[in-house]
Short mmCIF file of C-alpha atoms and ligand atoms in Angstrom, two decimals:
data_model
loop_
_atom_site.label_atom_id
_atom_site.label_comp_id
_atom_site.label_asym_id
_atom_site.label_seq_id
_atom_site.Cartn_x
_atom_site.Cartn_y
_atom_site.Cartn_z
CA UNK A 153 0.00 0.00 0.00
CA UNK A 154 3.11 2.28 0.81
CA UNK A 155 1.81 4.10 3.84
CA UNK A 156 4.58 5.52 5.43
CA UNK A 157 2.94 4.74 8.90
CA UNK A 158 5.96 5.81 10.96
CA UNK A 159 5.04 9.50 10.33
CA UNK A 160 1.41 8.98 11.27
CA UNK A 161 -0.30 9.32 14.37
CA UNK A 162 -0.78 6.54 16.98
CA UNK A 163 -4.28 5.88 16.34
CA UNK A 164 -3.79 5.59 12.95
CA UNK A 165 -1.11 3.16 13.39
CA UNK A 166 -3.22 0.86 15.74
CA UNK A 167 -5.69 0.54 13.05
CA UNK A 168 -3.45 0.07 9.79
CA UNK A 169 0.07 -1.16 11.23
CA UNK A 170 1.43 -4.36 9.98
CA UNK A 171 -1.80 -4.49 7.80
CA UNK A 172 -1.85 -4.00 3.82
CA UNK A 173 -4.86 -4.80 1.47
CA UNK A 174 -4.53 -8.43 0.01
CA UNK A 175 -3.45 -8.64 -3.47
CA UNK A 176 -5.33 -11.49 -4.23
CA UNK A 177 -8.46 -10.66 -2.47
CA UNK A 178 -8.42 -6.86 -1.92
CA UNK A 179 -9.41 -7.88 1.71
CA UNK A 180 -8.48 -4.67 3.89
CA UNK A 181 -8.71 -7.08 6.80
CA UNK A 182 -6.47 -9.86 7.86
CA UNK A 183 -6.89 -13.38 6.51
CA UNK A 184 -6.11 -15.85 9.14
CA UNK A 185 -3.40 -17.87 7.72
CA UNK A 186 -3.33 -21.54 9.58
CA UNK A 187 -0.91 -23.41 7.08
CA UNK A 188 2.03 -24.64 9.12
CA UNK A 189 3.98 -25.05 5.83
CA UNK A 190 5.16 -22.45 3.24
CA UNK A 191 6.64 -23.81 0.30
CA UNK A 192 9.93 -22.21 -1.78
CA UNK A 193 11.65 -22.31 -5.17
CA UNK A 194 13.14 -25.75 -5.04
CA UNK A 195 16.07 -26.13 -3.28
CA UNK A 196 15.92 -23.47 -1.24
CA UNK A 197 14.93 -23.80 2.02
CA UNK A 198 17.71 -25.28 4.15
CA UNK A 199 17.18 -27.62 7.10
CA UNK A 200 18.61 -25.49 10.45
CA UNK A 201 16.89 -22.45 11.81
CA UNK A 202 19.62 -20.22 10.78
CA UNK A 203 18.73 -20.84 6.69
CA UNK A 204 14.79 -21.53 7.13
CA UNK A 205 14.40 -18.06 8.65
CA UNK A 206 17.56 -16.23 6.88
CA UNK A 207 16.82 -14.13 3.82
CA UNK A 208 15.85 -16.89 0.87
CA UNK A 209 11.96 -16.82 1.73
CA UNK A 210 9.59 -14.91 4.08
CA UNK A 211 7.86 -18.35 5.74
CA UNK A 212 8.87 -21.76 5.68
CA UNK A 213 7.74 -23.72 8.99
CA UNK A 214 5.65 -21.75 11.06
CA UNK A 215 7.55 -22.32 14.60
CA UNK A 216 9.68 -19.70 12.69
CA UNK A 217 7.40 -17.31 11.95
CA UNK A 218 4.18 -17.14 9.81
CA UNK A 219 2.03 -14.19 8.17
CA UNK A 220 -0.11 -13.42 10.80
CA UNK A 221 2.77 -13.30 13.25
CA UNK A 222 4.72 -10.83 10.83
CA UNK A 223 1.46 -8.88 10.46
CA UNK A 224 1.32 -8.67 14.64
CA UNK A 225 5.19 -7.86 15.10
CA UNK A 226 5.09 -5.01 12.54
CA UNK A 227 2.11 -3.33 13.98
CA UNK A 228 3.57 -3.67 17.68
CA UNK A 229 6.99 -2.48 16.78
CA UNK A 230 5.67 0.33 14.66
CA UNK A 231 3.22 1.25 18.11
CA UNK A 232 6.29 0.92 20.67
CA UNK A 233 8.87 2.79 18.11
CA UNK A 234 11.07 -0.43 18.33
CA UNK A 235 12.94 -1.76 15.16
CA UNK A 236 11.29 -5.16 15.48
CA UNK A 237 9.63 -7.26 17.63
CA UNK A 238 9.02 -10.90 18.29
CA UNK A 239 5.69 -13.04 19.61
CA UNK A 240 5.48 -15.36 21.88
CA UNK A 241 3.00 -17.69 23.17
CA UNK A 242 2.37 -16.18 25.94
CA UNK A 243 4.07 -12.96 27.90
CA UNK A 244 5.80 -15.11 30.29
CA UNK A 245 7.35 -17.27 27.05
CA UNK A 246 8.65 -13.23 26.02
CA UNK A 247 10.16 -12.78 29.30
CA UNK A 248 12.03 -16.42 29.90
CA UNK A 249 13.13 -15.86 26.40
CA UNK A 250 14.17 -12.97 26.03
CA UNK A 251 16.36 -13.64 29.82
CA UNK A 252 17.47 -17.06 28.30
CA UNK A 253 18.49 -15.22 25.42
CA UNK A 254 20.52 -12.37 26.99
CA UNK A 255 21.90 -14.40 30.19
CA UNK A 256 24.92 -16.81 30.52
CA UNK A 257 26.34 -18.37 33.29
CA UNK A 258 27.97 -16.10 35.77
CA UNK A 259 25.84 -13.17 34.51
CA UNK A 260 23.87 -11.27 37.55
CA UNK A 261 20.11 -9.99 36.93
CA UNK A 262 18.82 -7.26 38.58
CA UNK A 263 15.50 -7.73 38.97
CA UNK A 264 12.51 -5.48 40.48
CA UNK A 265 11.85 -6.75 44.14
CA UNK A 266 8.34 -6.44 43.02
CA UNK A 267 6.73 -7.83 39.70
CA UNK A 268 4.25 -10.04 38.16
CA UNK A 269 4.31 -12.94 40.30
CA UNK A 270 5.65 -15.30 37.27
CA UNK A 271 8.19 -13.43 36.80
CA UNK A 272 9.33 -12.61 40.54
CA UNK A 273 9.24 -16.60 40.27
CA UNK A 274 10.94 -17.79 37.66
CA UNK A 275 13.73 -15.25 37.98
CA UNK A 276 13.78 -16.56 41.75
CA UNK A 277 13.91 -20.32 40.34
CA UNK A 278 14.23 -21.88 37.15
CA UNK A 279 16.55 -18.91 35.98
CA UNK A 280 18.57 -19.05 39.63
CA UNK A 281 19.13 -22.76 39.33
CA UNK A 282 20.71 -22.31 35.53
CA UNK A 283 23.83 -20.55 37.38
CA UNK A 284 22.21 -17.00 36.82
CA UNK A 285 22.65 -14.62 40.06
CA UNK A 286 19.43 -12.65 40.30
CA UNK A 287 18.41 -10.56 43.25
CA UNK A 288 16.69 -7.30 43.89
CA UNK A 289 16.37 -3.68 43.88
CA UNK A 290 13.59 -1.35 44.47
CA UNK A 291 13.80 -0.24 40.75
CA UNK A 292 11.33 3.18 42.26
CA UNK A 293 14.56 4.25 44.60
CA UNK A 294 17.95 4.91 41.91
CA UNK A 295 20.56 4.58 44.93
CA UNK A 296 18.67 1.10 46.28
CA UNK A 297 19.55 0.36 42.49
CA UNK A 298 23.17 1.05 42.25
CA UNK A 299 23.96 -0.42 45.40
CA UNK A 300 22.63 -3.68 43.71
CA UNK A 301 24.72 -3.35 40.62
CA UNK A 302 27.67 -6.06 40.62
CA UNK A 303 30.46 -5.96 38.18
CA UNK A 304 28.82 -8.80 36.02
CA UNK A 305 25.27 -7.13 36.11
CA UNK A 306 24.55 -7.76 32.53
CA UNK A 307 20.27 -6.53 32.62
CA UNK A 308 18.12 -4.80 34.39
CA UNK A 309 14.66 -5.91 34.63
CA UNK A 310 11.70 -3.35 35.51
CA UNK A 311 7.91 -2.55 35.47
CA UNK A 312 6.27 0.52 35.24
CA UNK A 313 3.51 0.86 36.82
CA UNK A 314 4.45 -2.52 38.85
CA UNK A 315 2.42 -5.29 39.38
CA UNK A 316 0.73 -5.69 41.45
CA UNK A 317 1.32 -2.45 43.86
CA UNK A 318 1.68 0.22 41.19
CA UNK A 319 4.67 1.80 41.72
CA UNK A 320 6.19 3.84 39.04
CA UNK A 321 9.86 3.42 37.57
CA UNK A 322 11.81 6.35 35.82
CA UNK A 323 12.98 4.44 32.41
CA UNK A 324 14.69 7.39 31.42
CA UNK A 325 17.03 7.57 34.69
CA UNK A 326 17.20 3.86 34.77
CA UNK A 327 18.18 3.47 31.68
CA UNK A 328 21.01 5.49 32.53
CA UNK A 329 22.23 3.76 35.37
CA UNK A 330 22.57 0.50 33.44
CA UNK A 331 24.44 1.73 30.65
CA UNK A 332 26.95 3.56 32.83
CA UNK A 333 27.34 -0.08 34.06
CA UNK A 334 28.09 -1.39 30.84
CA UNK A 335 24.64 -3.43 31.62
CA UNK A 336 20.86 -3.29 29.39
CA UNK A 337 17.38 -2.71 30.65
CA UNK A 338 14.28 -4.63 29.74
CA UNK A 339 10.96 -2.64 31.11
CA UNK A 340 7.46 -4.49 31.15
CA UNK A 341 5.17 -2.49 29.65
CA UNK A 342 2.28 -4.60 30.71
CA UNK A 343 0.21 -2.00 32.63
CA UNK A 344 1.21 1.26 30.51
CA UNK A 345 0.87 -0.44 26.99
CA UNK A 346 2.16 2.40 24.46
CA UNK A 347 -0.32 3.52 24.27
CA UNK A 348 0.63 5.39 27.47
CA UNK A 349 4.64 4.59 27.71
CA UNK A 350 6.91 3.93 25.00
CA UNK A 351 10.03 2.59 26.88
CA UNK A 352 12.45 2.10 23.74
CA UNK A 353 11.83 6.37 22.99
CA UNK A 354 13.06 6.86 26.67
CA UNK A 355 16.18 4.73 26.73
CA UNK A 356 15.36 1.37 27.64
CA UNK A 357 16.84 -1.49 25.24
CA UNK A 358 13.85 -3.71 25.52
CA UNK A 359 10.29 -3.69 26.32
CA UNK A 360 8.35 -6.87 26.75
CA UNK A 361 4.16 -7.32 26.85
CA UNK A 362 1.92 -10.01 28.03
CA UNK A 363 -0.25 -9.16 25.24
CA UNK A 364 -2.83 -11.30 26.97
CA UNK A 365 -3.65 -8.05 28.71
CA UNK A 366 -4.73 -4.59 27.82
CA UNK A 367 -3.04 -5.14 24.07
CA UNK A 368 -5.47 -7.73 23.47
CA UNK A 369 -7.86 -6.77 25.41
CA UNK A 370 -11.06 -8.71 25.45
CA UNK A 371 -9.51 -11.72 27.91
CA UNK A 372 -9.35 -14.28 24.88
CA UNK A 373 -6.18 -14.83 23.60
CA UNK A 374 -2.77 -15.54 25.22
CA UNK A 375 0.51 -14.05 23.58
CA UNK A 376 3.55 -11.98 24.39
CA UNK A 377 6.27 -9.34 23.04
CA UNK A 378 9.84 -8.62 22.91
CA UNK A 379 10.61 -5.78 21.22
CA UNK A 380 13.96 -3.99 20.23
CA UNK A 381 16.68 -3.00 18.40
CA UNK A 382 16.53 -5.30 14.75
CA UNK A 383 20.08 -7.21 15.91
CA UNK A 384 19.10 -8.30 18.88
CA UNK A 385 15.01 -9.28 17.52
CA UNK A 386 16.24 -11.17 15.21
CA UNK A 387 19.10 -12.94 17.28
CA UNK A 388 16.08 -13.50 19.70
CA UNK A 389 13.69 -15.32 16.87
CA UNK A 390 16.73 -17.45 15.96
CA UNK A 391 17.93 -18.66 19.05
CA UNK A 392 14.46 -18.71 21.37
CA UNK A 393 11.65 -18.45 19.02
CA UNK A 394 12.82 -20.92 16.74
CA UNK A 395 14.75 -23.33 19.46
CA UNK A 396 12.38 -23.27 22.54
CA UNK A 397 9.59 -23.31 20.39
CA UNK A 398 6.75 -20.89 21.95
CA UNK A 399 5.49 -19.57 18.66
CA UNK A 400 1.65 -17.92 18.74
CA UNK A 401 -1.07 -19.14 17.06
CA UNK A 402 -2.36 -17.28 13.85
CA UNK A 403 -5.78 -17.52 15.26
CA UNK A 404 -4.31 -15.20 18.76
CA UNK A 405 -2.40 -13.08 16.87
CA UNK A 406 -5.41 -12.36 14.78
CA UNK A 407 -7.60 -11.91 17.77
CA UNK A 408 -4.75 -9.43 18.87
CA UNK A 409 -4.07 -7.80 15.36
CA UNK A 410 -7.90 -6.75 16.38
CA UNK A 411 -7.84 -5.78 19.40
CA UNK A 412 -4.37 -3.45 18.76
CA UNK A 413 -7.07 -1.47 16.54
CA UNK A 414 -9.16 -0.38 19.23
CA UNK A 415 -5.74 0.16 21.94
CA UNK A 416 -5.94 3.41 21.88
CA UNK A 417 -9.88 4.46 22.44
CA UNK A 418 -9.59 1.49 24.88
CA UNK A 419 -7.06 2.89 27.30
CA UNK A 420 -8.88 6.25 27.41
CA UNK A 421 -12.24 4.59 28.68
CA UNK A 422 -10.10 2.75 31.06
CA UNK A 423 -8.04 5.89 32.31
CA UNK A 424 -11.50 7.70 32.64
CA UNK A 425 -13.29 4.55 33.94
CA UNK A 426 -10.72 4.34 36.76
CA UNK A 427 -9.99 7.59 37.74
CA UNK A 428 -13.97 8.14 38.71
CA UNK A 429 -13.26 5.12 40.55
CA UNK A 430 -9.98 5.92 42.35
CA UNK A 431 -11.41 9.08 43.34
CA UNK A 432 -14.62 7.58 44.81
CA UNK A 433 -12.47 5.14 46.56
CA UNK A 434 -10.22 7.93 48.06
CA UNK A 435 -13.43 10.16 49.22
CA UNK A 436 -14.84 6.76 50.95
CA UNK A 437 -14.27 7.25 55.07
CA UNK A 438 -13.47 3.20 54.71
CA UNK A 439 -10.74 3.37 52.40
CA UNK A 440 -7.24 3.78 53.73
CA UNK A 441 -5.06 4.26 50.82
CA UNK A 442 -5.58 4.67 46.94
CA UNK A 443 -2.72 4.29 44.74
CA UNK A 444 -3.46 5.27 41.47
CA UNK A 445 -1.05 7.45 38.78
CA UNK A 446 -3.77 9.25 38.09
CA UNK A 447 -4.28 11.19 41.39
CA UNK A 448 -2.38 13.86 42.99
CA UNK A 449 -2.05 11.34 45.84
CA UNK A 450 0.16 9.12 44.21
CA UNK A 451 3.31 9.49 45.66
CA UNK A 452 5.36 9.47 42.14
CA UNK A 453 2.45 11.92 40.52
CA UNK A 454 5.18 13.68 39.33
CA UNK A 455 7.03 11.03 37.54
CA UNK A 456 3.50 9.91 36.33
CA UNK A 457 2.55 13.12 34.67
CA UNK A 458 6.21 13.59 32.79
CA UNK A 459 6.67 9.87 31.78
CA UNK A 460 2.98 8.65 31.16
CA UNK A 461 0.30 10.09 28.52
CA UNK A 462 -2.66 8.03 30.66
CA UNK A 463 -3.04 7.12 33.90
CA UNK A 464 -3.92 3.43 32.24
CA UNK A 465 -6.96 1.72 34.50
CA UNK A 466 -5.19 -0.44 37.38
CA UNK A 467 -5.75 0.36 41.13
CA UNK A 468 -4.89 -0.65 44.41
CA UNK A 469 -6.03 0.36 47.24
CA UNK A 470 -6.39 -0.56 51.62
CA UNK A 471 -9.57 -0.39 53.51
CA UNK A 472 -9.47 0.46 56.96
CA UNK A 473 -10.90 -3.41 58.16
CA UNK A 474 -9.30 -5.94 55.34
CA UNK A 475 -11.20 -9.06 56.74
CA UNK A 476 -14.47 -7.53 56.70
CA UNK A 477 -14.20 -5.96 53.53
CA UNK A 478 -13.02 -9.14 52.10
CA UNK A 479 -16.38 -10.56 53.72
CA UNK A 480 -18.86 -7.95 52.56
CA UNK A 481 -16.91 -8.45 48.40
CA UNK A 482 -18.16 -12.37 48.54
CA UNK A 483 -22.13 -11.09 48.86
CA UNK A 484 -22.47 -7.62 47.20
CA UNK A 485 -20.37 -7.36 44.20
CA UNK A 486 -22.57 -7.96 41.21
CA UNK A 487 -20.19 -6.78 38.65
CA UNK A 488 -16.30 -7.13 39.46
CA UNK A 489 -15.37 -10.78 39.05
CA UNK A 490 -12.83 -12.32 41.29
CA UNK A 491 -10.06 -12.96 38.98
CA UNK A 492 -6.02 -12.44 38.64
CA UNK A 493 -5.60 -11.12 35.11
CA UNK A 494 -6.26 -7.52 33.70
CA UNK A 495 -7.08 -4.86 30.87
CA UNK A 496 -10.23 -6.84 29.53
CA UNK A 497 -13.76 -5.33 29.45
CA UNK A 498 -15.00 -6.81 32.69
CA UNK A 499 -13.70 -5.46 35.50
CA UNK A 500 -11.76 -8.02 37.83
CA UNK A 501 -10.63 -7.43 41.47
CA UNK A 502 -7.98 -9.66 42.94
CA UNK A 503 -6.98 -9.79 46.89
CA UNK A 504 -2.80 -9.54 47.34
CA UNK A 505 -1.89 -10.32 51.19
CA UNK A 506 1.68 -8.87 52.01
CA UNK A 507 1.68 -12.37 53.79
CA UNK A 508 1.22 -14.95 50.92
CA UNK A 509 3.08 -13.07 48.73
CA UNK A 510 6.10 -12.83 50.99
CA UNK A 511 6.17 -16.55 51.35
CA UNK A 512 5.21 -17.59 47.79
CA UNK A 513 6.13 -15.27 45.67
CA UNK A 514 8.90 -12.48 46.26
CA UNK A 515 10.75 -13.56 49.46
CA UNK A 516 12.36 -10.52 49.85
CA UNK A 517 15.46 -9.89 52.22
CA UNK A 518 14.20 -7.43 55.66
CA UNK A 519 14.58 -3.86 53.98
CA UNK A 520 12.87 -5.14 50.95
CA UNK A 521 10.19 -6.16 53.20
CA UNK A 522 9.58 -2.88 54.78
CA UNK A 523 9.37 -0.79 51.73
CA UNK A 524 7.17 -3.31 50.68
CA UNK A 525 5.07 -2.81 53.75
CA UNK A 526 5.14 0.71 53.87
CA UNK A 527 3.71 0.61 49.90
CA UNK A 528 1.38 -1.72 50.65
CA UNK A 529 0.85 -2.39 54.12
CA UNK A 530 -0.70 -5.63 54.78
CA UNK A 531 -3.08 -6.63 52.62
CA UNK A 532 -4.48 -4.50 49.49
CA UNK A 533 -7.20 -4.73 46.61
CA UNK A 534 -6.22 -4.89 43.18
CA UNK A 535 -8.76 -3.48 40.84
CA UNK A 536 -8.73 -3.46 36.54
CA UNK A 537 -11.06 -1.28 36.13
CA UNK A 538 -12.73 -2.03 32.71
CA UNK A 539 -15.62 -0.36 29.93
CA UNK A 540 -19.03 -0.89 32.27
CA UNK A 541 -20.08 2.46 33.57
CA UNK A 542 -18.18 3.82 36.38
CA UNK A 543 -21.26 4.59 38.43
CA UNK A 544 -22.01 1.28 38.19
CA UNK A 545 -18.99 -0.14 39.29
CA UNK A 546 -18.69 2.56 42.19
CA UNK A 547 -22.02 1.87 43.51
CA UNK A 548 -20.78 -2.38 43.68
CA UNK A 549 -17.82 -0.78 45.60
CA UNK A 550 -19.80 1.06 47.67
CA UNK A 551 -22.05 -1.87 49.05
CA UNK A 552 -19.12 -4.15 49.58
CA UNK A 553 -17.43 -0.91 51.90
CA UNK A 554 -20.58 -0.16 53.47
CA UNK A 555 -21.41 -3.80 54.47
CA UNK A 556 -17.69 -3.67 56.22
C1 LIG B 649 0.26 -11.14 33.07
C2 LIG B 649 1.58 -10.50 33.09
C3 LIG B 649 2.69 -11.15 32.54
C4 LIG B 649 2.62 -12.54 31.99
O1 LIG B 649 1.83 -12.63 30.86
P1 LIG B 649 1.08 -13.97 30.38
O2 LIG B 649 0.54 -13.59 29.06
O3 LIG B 649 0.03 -14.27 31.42
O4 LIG B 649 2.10 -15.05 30.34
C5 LIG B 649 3.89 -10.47 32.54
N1 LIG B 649 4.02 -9.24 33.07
C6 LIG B 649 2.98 -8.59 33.62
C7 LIG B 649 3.18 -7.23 34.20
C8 LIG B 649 1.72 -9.20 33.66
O5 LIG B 649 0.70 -8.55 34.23
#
């Protein structure tokens, strides 16, 4: 088509990145393309990863890559400003690979003391027990950072706004402590999307999405991004895409091809959504604490206003009796569901006691512990707010806080 989408505006790239009208069709819309087998001009596809996916022909097997993937990759890169990108199963299959990828033996991780609870685990384990030293840092506080760094601190890895507390990073000032250590920095941009934060435009060397989330955004496909400099995307596909095998389905990348269009319209409901929420939560005499980028209350309001164009739609927040609230949420919600994901239409709420996670999830050393617990206290409500009508889901609030 030769748009030259890389000049146009966000919106517009949401809704015609990656995409071109068929030739053989003239469909303007995606075909989903299942075949797991591309054929070539004979004698030319070799038989190792590094010839399939080389230069000779654009699919071959699809573990290596297939049309709808390419179609998903372009329009993500061209939305985070990245060179390239590469899909994963899932974001979890992004992360692991991309750490896999990047870490040897001997190498240290820095990783945020808190995270999404798959990564604060695998980091912890399965990473740990390959010979990788990983331990933490309060990624908010720069000097809790550099006293972390070791000579063979080879990445950095941060979330902004962090799951599941949301706390706020600085990429920009990060990003600059990792290169003066010779080291990179990955940032998950789960909870912003770019929607609201484009990492790679503020110094960060990767960014990394569960796409599962707010990308996606209706709750019914997996998948997950790495995205990057071209070198380092394409060493990634090679290597971890091809060799560990956790390629995405044409049918999710589709499903998220679709939902990318709407990405933009959907995080402004969902800043709106939840900042009538957060602020009805805040006036409430049984609410504690309310953090929320979005308010002046949020402690790194400042960082959120220079460094995010949308609060995004995740809150947490204390009430004054935990147990009781927790009670009164069984009986009167009518609309939140109980449920551990985020970003989709419905609006989910998910318990997080400093307690459980402590033993299960980030067993963090003493100090880590009590910046944890002055964040969070013990016990806090998770909220994704999603596209009902605030009222509505203030007034479910409001009989589940009453009732405590
Ligand atoms: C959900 C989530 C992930 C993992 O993504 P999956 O698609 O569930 O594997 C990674 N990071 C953050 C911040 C998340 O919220």
């Amino acid at each position: 088509m030769g748009r030259d989408l890389a000049d146009m505006g966000f919106s517009t790239i949401a809704v015609h990145g990656g995409v071109s009208l068929d030739p053989s069709t003239g469909a303007i819309g995606p075909h989903i393309a299942t075949s797991t087998n591309f054929a070539a001009a004979y004698g030319s596809i070799g038989f190792s990863a590094e010839a399939t996916v080389a230069d000779e022909v654009p699919f071959a097997y699809a573990r290596e890559g297939h049309p709808n993937a390419a179609q998903l990759e372009q329009k993500l890169a061209l939305l985070d400003g990245a060179e390239a990108a590469v899909v994963f199963a899932t974001g979890i299959a992004a992360i692991s690979g991309l750490m896999t990828q990047v870490l040897s033996p001997g190498d240290h991780l820095l990783v945020s003391d808190v995270s999404y609870a798959g990564t604060a685990e695998f980091t912890r384990g399965l990473l740990a027990g390959m010979g990788i030293e990983v331990s933490v840092a309060d990624m908010s506080d720069l000097d809790d950072v550099r006293a972390a760094l070791r000579p063979n601190t080879r990445l950095i890895h941060a979330e902004t706004p962090c799951n599941p507390v949301l706390k706020l990073v600085d990429i920009r000032a990060l990003a600059r402590v990792a290169h003066d250590h010779g080291a990179e920095l990955c940032v998950d941009g789960t909870f912003a999307t770019p929607a609201v934060t484009r990492p790679l435009l503020l110094g960060a060397d990767y960014v990394v999405h569960s796409l599962t989330k707010y990308m996606g955004g209706h709750g019914d496909a997996l998948g997950g991004a790495v995205l990057g400099r071209a070198e380092p995307m394409d060493r990634l596909r090679r290597e971890v895409g091809v060799h560990l095998g956790g390629t995405l389905s044409a049918f999710n990348c589709w499903l998220i091809l679709r939902g990318l269009e709407t990405l933009p319209i959907r995080m402004a409901a969902y800043a709106r959504g939840a900042t009538q929420v957060a602020r009805f939560l805040e006036d409430h005499p049984k609410v504690r604490s309310v953090r929320y980028p979005g308010l002046p209350s949020h402690p790194q309001y400042a960082l959120a206003q220079r460094q995010m164009s949308g609060p995004s739609g995740m809150i947490a927040f204390t009430v004054a009796d935990h147990e009781r609230f927790g009670d009164g949420l069984k009986d009167q919600l009518r609309i939140f569901h109980f449920a551990a994901s985020l970003g989709l239409s419905r609006s989910l709420i998910l318990e997080a006691r400093t307690e459980d996670l402590r033993r299960t999830t980030f067993k963090l050393d003493e100090a880590h512990l009590r910046r944890y617990r002055e964040w969070a206290g013990d016990g806090f409500y998770r909220l994704s707010i999603g596209l009902e009508d605030p009222d509505d889901l203030c007034a479910d609030l409001e009989r589940a806080l009453s009732a405590s």
